[in-house]
GROMACS .gro file of C-alpha atoms in nm:
model
  347
    1MET     CA    1  -3.626  16.759  -0.369
    2LEU     CA    2  -3.572  16.976  -0.069
    3ARG     CA    3  -3.320  16.750   0.105
    4THR     CA    4  -3.173  16.984   0.364
    5PHE     CA    5  -3.203  17.292   0.145
    6LEU     CA    6  -3.460  17.418   0.393
    7LEU     CA    7  -3.217  17.378   0.680
    8LEU     CA    8  -3.000  17.649   0.533
    9LEU     CA    9  -3.251  17.886   0.380
   10CYS     CA   10  -3.568  17.901   0.584
   11PHE     CA   11  -3.842  18.155   0.645
   12LEU     CA   12  -3.826  18.464   0.863
   13THR     CA   13  -4.169  18.471   1.032
   14PRO     CA   14  -4.296  18.489   1.392
   15ALA     CA   15  -4.407  18.126   1.360
   16TRP     CA   16  -4.043  18.025   1.379
   17LEU     CA   17  -4.070  18.072   1.753
   18HIS     CA   18  -4.240  17.731   1.745
   19ALA     CA   19  -3.965  17.564   1.538
   20GLN     CA   20  -3.765  17.443   1.836
   21MET     CA   21  -3.880  17.096   1.937
   22LEU     CA   22  -3.768  16.935   2.260
   23SER     CA   23  -3.765  16.579   2.125
   24GLU     CA   24  -3.760  16.380   1.802
   25LYS     CA   25  -4.107  16.254   1.893
   26ASP     CA   26  -4.234  16.615   1.887
   27ILE     CA   27  -4.096  16.651   1.534
   28VAL     CA   28  -4.266  16.331   1.411
   29GLU     CA   29  -4.600  16.413   1.571
   30SER     CA   30  -4.592  16.763   1.419
   31LEU     CA   31  -4.513  16.619   1.079
   32VAL     CA   32  -4.811  16.386   1.103
   33ARG     CA   33  -5.033  16.675   1.219
   34SER     CA   34  -4.925  16.886   0.918
   35LEU     CA   35  -5.027  16.600   0.689
   36GLN     CA   36  -5.357  16.541   0.866
   37THR     CA   37  -5.448  16.907   0.808
   38LYS     CA   38  -5.253  16.950   0.479
   39ASP     CA   39  -5.089  17.250   0.643
   40ALA     CA   40  -4.767  17.343   0.460
   41THR     CA   41  -4.692  17.625   0.706
   42LEU     CA   42  -4.699  17.389   1.001
   43TYR     CA   43  -4.452  17.169   0.810
   44SER     CA   44  -4.227  17.466   0.735
   45ASP     CA   45  -4.224  17.570   1.101
   46LEU     CA   46  -4.024  17.257   1.185
   47PHE     CA   47  -3.706  17.394   1.025
   48PRO     CA   48  -3.461  17.641   1.185
   49GLN     CA   49  -3.536  18.007   1.152
   50THR     CA   50  -3.298  18.210   0.938
   51ASP     CA   51  -3.177  18.420   1.232
   52SER     CA   52  -3.080  18.104   1.424
   53LEU     CA   53  -2.889  17.966   1.127
   54ILE     CA   54  -2.710  18.298   1.077
   55ASN     CA   55  -2.613  18.304   1.444
   56TRP     CA   56  -2.485  17.943   1.441
   57THR     CA   57  -2.281  17.997   1.128
   58LEU     CA   58  -2.124  18.329   1.222
   59HIS     CA   59  -2.008  18.180   1.553
   60ALA     CA   60  -1.873  17.853   1.415
   61ALA     CA   61  -1.757  17.913   1.057
   62ASP     CA   62  -1.423  18.035   0.928
   63LYS     CA   63  -1.461  18.398   0.825
   64GLN     CA   64  -1.315  18.319   0.485
   65SER     CA   65  -1.561  18.037   0.412
   66ASP     CA   66  -1.851  18.063   0.168
   67ALA     CA   67  -2.096  17.971   0.444
   68TYR     CA   68  -1.980  18.261   0.664
   69LYS     CA   69  -1.993  18.511   0.378
   70GLN     CA   70  -2.340  18.396   0.274
   71MET     CA   71  -2.483  18.425   0.625
   72LEU     CA   72  -2.316  18.761   0.680
   73TYR     CA   73  -2.471  18.888   0.361
   74LEU     CA   74  -2.817  18.773   0.470
   75GLN     CA   75  -2.769  18.929   0.813
   76ASN     CA   76  -2.683  19.266   0.663
   77ASN     CA   77  -2.929  19.271   0.373
   78TYR     CA   78  -3.290  19.257   0.491
   79ALA     CA   79  -3.437  19.289   0.140
   80ALA     CA   80  -3.228  19.000   0.007
   81LYS     CA   81  -3.329  18.788   0.305
   82GLN     CA   82  -3.697  18.863   0.245
   83ASP     CA   83  -3.671  18.783  -0.124
   84PHE     CA   84  -3.497  18.457  -0.051
   85ASP     CA   85  -3.746  18.365   0.220
   86SER     CA   86  -4.032  18.413  -0.030
   87ALA     CA   87  -3.865  18.191  -0.289
   88VAL     CA   88  -3.792  17.917  -0.036
   89HIS     CA   89  -4.143  17.937   0.108
   90LYS     CA   90  -4.283  17.866  -0.238
   91LYS     CA   91  -4.044  17.574  -0.286
   92ALA     CA   92  -4.129  17.427   0.054
   93THR     CA   93  -4.500  17.455  -0.014
   94ASP     CA   94  -4.463  17.294  -0.355
   95GLU     CA   95  -4.262  17.005  -0.211
   96PHE     CA   96  -4.510  16.949   0.070
   97LEU     CA   97  -4.808  16.949  -0.163
   98GLU     CA   98  -4.628  16.711  -0.400
   99PHE     CA   99  -4.580  16.467  -0.116
  100VAL     CA  100  -4.950  16.499  -0.029
  101ARG     CA  101  -5.031  16.422  -0.393
  102LYS     CA  102  -4.813  16.112  -0.374
  103GLY     CA  103  -5.025  15.999  -0.081
  104ASN     CA  104  -5.341  16.076  -0.275
  105SER     CA  105  -5.222  15.842  -0.551
  106GLU     CA  106  -5.187  15.572  -0.286
  107GLU     CA  107  -5.554  15.644  -0.193
  108ILE     CA  108  -5.466  15.783   0.150
  109HIS     CA  109  -5.734  15.988   0.328
  110TRP     CA  110  -5.506  16.235   0.504
  111ASP     CA  111  -5.770  16.371   0.738
  112ARG     CA  112  -5.835  16.018   0.867
  113ILE     CA  113  -5.477  15.907   0.938
  114VAL     CA  114  -5.354  15.833   1.290
  115PHE     CA  115  -4.995  15.807   1.403
  116VAL     CA  116  -4.878  15.449   1.469
  117ARG     CA  117  -4.503  15.458   1.538
  118TYR     CA  118  -4.164  15.569   1.410
  119GLU     CA  119  -3.802  15.455   1.390
  120LEU     CA  120  -3.491  15.669   1.355
  121GLU     CA  121  -3.160  15.574   1.197
  122LYS     CA  122  -2.850  15.788   1.232
  123ILE     CA  123  -2.717  15.896   0.895
  124ARG     CA  124  -2.353  15.950   0.812
  125GLN     CA  125  -2.191  16.288   0.849
  126GLY     CA  126  -2.226  16.520   0.553
  127ARG     CA  127  -1.950  16.694   0.363
  128ASP     CA  128  -2.077  17.043   0.435
  129PHE     CA  129  -2.030  17.298   0.707
  130LEU     CA  130  -2.379  17.250   0.855
  131SER     CA  131  -2.337  16.880   0.928
  132GLN     CA  132  -1.972  16.893   1.028
  133GLN     CA  133  -1.968  17.202   1.250
  134ILE     CA  134  -2.325  17.265   1.364
  135SER     CA  135  -2.522  16.940   1.362
  136SER     CA  136  -2.338  16.612   1.330
  137LEU     CA  137  -2.635  16.432   1.491
  138ARG     CA  138  -2.877  16.368   1.207
  139PHE     CA  139  -3.134  16.101   1.137
  140LEU     CA  140  -3.347  15.930   0.874
  141GLY     CA  141  -3.695  15.863   1.012
  142TYR     CA  142  -3.941  15.590   0.918
  143VAL     CA  143  -4.293  15.698   1.013
  144PHE     CA  144  -4.602  15.475   1.003
  145VAL     CA  145  -4.963  15.594   1.001
  146LYS     CA  146  -5.295  15.418   0.962
  147ASP     CA  147  -5.578  15.536   0.742
  148MET     CA  148  -5.886  15.472   0.957
  149LEU     CA  149  -6.114  15.489   0.651
  150ASN     CA  150  -5.954  15.224   0.430
  151ARG     CA  151  -5.792  15.043   0.728
  152LYS     CA  152  -5.451  15.037   0.559
  153THR     CA  153  -5.113  15.124   0.713
  154TYR     CA  154  -4.861  15.341   0.526
  155GLY     CA  155  -4.499  15.421   0.585
  156PHE     CA  156  -4.298  15.726   0.475
  157THR     CA  157  -3.946  15.851   0.527
  158VAL     CA  158  -3.829  16.181   0.674
  159PHE     CA  159  -3.475  16.275   0.575
  160ASP     CA  160  -3.238  16.480   0.787
  161ILE     CA  161  -3.407  16.524   1.122
  162MET     CA  162  -3.133  16.699   1.318
  163GLN     CA  163  -3.046  16.813   1.667
  164VAL     CA  164  -2.878  17.144   1.744
  165ASN     CA  165  -2.808  17.275   2.093
  166GLY     CA  166  -3.055  17.030   2.246
  167PHE     CA  167  -3.343  17.116   2.010
  168TRP     CA  168  -3.479  16.912   1.716
  169TYR     CA  169  -3.552  17.031   1.362
  170GLY     CA  170  -3.657  16.898   1.019
  171GLY     CA  171  -3.695  16.705   0.804
  172GLU     CA  172  -3.778  16.638   0.438
  173LEU     CA  173  -4.073  16.414   0.351
  174SER     CA  174  -3.998  16.153   0.087
  175ASN     CA  175  -4.118  15.813  -0.036
  176ILE     CA  176  -4.451  15.674   0.079
  177PHE     CA  177  -4.578  15.318   0.035
  178GLU     CA  178  -4.839  15.090   0.186
  179SER     CA  179  -4.633  14.914   0.458
  180ALA     CA  180  -4.665  14.819   0.823
  181ASN     CA  181  -4.295  14.808   0.910
  182LYS     CA  182  -3.952  14.902   0.782
  183GLU     CA  183  -3.898  14.569   0.604
  184GLU     CA  184  -4.222  14.603   0.404
  185PHE     CA  185  -4.138  14.965   0.325
  186GLU     CA  186  -3.792  14.875   0.192
  187THR     CA  187  -3.939  14.592  -0.016
  188ALA     CA  188  -4.187  14.834  -0.173
  189ARG     CA  189  -3.916  15.093  -0.232
  190ALA     CA  190  -3.689  14.833  -0.397
  191ALA     CA  191  -3.973  14.728  -0.626
  192GLU     CA  192  -4.033  15.090  -0.726
  193LYS     CA  193  -3.660  15.144  -0.790
  194LYS     CA  194  -3.652  14.832  -1.007
  195ARG     CA  195  -3.955  14.951  -1.203
  196ALA     CA  196  -3.788  15.287  -1.269
  197HIS     CA  197  -3.458  15.115  -1.349
  198ASP     CA  198  -3.623  14.880  -1.600
  199GLU     CA  199  -3.811  15.170  -1.758
  200ALA     CA  200  -3.481  15.354  -1.813
  201LEU     CA  201  -3.345  15.043  -1.988
  202GLY     CA  202  -3.653  15.012  -2.207
  203ILE     CA  203  -3.776  14.697  -2.029
  204VAL     CA  204  -4.154  14.697  -2.010
  205ASP     CA  205  -4.353  14.456  -1.797
  206SER     CA  206  -4.657  14.380  -2.009
  207SER     CA  207  -4.781  14.090  -1.795
  208ALA     CA  208  -5.074  14.293  -1.664
  209ASN     CA  209  -5.201  14.352  -2.023
  210THR     CA  210  -5.170  14.002  -2.165
  211GLU     CA  211  -5.363  13.682  -2.110
  212LYS     CA  212  -5.178  13.439  -1.886
  213LYS     CA  213  -5.057  13.129  -2.070
  214TYR     CA  214  -4.960  12.796  -1.924
  215SER     CA  215  -4.705  12.550  -2.065
  216PHE     CA  216  -4.530  12.238  -1.956
  217ASP     CA  217  -4.232  12.316  -2.183
  218ASP     CA  218  -3.936  12.449  -1.987
  219ASN     CA  219  -3.831  12.643  -2.294
  220ASP     CA  220  -4.146  12.851  -2.262
  221ALA     CA  221  -4.061  12.962  -1.908
  222PRO     CA  222  -4.002  13.335  -1.875
  223LYS     CA  223  -3.635  13.425  -1.887
  224ALA     CA  224  -3.481  13.685  -1.661
  225LYS     CA  225  -3.351  13.977  -1.861
  226LEU     CA  226  -2.993  14.037  -1.759
  227LYS     CA  227  -2.848  14.381  -1.740
  228GLU     CA  228  -2.583  14.423  -2.013
  229ILE     CA  229  -2.284  14.633  -1.910
  230ILE     CA  230  -2.124  14.770  -2.225
  231GLU     CA  231  -1.852  14.987  -2.073
  232ARG     CA  232  -1.683  15.065  -1.742
  233LYS     CA  233  -1.488  15.380  -1.660
  234PHE     CA  234  -1.291  15.490  -1.354
  235TYR     CA  235  -1.201  15.850  -1.272
  236LYS     CA  236  -0.974  16.013  -1.017
  237GLY     CA  237  -0.951  16.377  -0.933
  238LYS     CA  238  -1.000  16.646  -0.671
  239PHE     CA  239  -1.254  16.886  -0.528
  240ASP     CA  240  -1.122  17.244  -0.518
  241ASN     CA  241  -0.788  17.102  -0.629
  242GLU     CA  242  -0.745  16.973  -0.276
  243ILE     CA  243  -0.979  16.687  -0.168
  244PRO     CA  244  -0.912  16.355  -0.351
  245VAL     CA  245  -1.219  16.181  -0.498
  246GLN     CA  246  -1.290  15.874  -0.710
  247LEU     CA  247  -1.578  15.789  -0.946
  248TYR     CA  248  -1.665  15.453  -1.105
  249ILE     CA  249  -1.932  15.444  -1.382
  250ARG     CA  250  -2.097  15.156  -1.567
  251TYR     CA  251  -2.275  15.212  -1.899
  252ILE     CA  252  -2.587  14.991  -1.939
  253LYS     CA  253  -2.734  14.886  -2.272
  254GLY     CA  254  -3.095  14.966  -2.347
  255GLY     CA  255  -3.339  15.035  -2.629
  256CYS     CA  256  -3.239  15.394  -2.704
  257PRO     CA  257  -3.056  15.524  -3.015
  258GLU     CA  258  -2.744  15.597  -2.809
  259ILE     CA  259  -2.720  15.226  -2.707
  260ALA     CA  260  -2.634  15.316  -2.344
  261CYS     CA  261  -2.960  15.430  -2.188
  262ALA     CA  262  -2.872  15.411  -1.822
  263TRP     CA  263  -2.574  15.425  -1.590
  264ASP     CA  264  -2.486  15.337  -1.235
  265ALA     CA  265  -2.194  15.470  -1.032
  266LEU     CA  266  -1.995  15.461  -0.710
  267PHE     CA  267  -1.826  15.760  -0.552
  268LYS     CA  268  -1.557  15.797  -0.287
  269PHE     CA  269  -1.488  16.125  -0.109
  270GLY     CA  270  -1.162  16.219   0.060
  271ASP     CA  271  -1.019  15.964   0.303
  272GLN     CA  272  -1.354  15.792   0.366
  273ASP     CA  273  -1.329  15.412   0.364
  274ASP     CA  274  -1.648  15.337   0.173
  275TYR     CA  275  -1.780  15.411  -0.172
  276VAL     CA  276  -2.138  15.538  -0.196
  277ARG     CA  277  -2.387  15.472  -0.474
  278MET     CA  278  -2.479  15.765  -0.698
  279GLU     CA  279  -2.784  15.800  -0.920
  280VAL     CA  280  -2.677  15.900  -1.273
  281SER     CA  281  -2.855  16.079  -1.556
  282ARG     CA  282  -2.759  16.281  -1.860
  283ASN     CA  283  -2.971  16.562  -2.001
  284SER     CA  284  -3.030  16.656  -2.364
  285GLY     CA  285  -2.758  16.918  -2.343
  286GLY     CA  286  -2.497  16.658  -2.252
  287LYS     CA  287  -2.461  16.755  -1.885
  288TRP     CA  288  -2.415  16.465  -1.644
  289GLN     CA  289  -2.596  16.460  -1.307
  290PHE     CA  290  -2.463  16.245  -1.020
  291SER     CA  291  -2.660  16.250  -0.695
  292GLU     CA  292  -2.665  16.080  -0.355
  293GLU     CA  293  -2.819  16.166  -0.019
  294LEU     CA  294  -2.549  16.415   0.083
  295GLY     CA  295  -2.521  16.608  -0.242
  296GLY     CA  296  -2.466  16.592  -0.614
  297MET     CA  297  -2.248  16.686  -0.910
  298GLU     CA  298  -2.328  16.848  -1.240
  299LEU     CA  299  -2.044  16.770  -1.480
  300LYS     CA  300  -1.942  16.810  -1.840
  301LEU     CA  301  -1.741  16.535  -2.011
  302ASP     CA  302  -1.473  16.648  -2.253
  303GLY     CA  303  -1.277  16.350  -2.382
  304LYS     CA  304  -1.148  16.177  -2.069
  305ILE     CA  305  -1.202  16.465  -1.828
  306TYR     CA  306  -1.510  16.559  -1.623
  307THR     CA  307  -1.535  16.920  -1.501
  308GLY     CA  308  -1.808  17.093  -1.308
  309ALA     CA  309  -1.925  17.139  -0.952
  310TYR     CA  310  -2.040  16.939  -0.649
  311ALA     CA  311  -2.301  17.095  -0.416
  312SER     CA  312  -2.382  16.962  -0.070
  313ASN     CA  313  -2.750  16.922   0.016
  314SER     CA  314  -2.721  17.072   0.362
  315ASP     CA  315  -2.578  17.418   0.308
  316LYS     CA  316  -2.521  17.425  -0.069
  317THR     CA  317  -2.144  17.448  -0.022
  318GLU     CA  318  -1.993  17.404  -0.369
  319TYR     CA  319  -1.665  17.245  -0.477
  320ASP     CA  320  -1.500  17.278  -0.814
  321VAL     CA  321  -1.462  16.930  -0.968
  322LYS     CA  322  -1.205  16.790  -1.206
  323LEU     CA  323  -1.191  16.414  -1.270
  324THR     CA  324  -0.968  16.232  -1.519
  325GLU     CA  325  -1.026  15.884  -1.660
  326THR     CA  326  -0.771  15.640  -1.518
  327GLU     CA  327  -0.677  15.277  -1.566
  328ILE     CA  328  -0.822  15.032  -1.314
  329SER     CA  329  -0.727  14.675  -1.228
  330ILE     CA  330  -0.955  14.378  -1.300
  331LYS     CA  331  -0.955  14.295  -0.930
  332LYS     CA  332  -1.083  14.643  -0.840
  333ILE     CA  333  -1.345  14.628  -1.115
  334GLN     CA  334  -1.474  14.303  -0.973
  335ALA     CA  335  -1.491  14.450  -0.621
  336LEU     CA  336  -1.675  14.763  -0.737
  337ASP     CA  337  -1.916  14.562  -0.953
  338GLU     CA  338  -1.995  14.340  -0.659
  339GLN     CA  339  -2.075  14.644  -0.447
  340LEU     CA  340  -2.298  14.796  -0.715
  341ASP     CA  341  -2.486  14.474  -0.784
  342LYS     CA  342  -2.535  14.394  -0.419
  343GLY     CA  343  -2.805  14.657  -0.372
  344ILE     CA  344  -2.984  14.610  -0.704
  345PRO     CA  345  -3.281  14.372  -0.729
  346ASN     CA  346  -3.236  14.090  -0.980
  347GLU     CA  347  -3.352  14.191  -1.325
   0.00000   0.00000   0.00000
């Protein structure tokens, strides 16, 4: 997904003169217009131009920081900037067209949609230079449109709409469901997450392919399949040998040869009060992927020690990661389990 990758590495074209929007409503209306016309370039134009980002960073960043060095390199190397712009342009186009395809699967007629309304929610500050020093005012948008051909209303989210120096930019299109309001949208998203979660555990809902049977015997009533936690692990460590972090992982039993087919996790960064949920996966090469809205980690587990890197979504700032498995009290396990289970639909 793009996340805010585009906010750091955008395209150097004259169209960027139109990127500055005076209000969040201008951003939303332009996003809808890009979808109505399936115009990936119009979508791309909503992100900051590379020259603006270079200027912001060189004025605000520490000269020894990775962000400063990266922007200085782009400023002084036209060929590198052009090459990078081309690569990012392709990625932006692919992401936009993939979102359009998602809508097609929902039977949306893009050329017949009309804008209905939107809601913005402020999102928490990121861990990267862009969100901390340049744009701490960032939003998640819920946008609703109506297909005038099939008469249905759809909602989609726009991640990381941001304001810089009085102008508005962004954001990334993600998740689209038939829904008329935020509550219906979140219900549909929860159902989709549960479907994917069950699929990872090897739980298949075959009700649509079998004849419905009726019984007056309570023993024949369908039983809820409970998630079986087979192991819990708690890690402590640091980013760049400086910032303290914590990671709590649960191993979930499923129908795969390795027994544990899925995982869920909580993560705590620095002196922040709250843990955040992380999506967890492991590839065939044994690398672990942990991701949340602000960034993600790719780690290798050797015995009781995770090593690897964390990259922020906003400006791709990277931290070296080292986490060591640590004992944890029953009381803390119960508290972390409660937090993890709170946001998961009943299985």
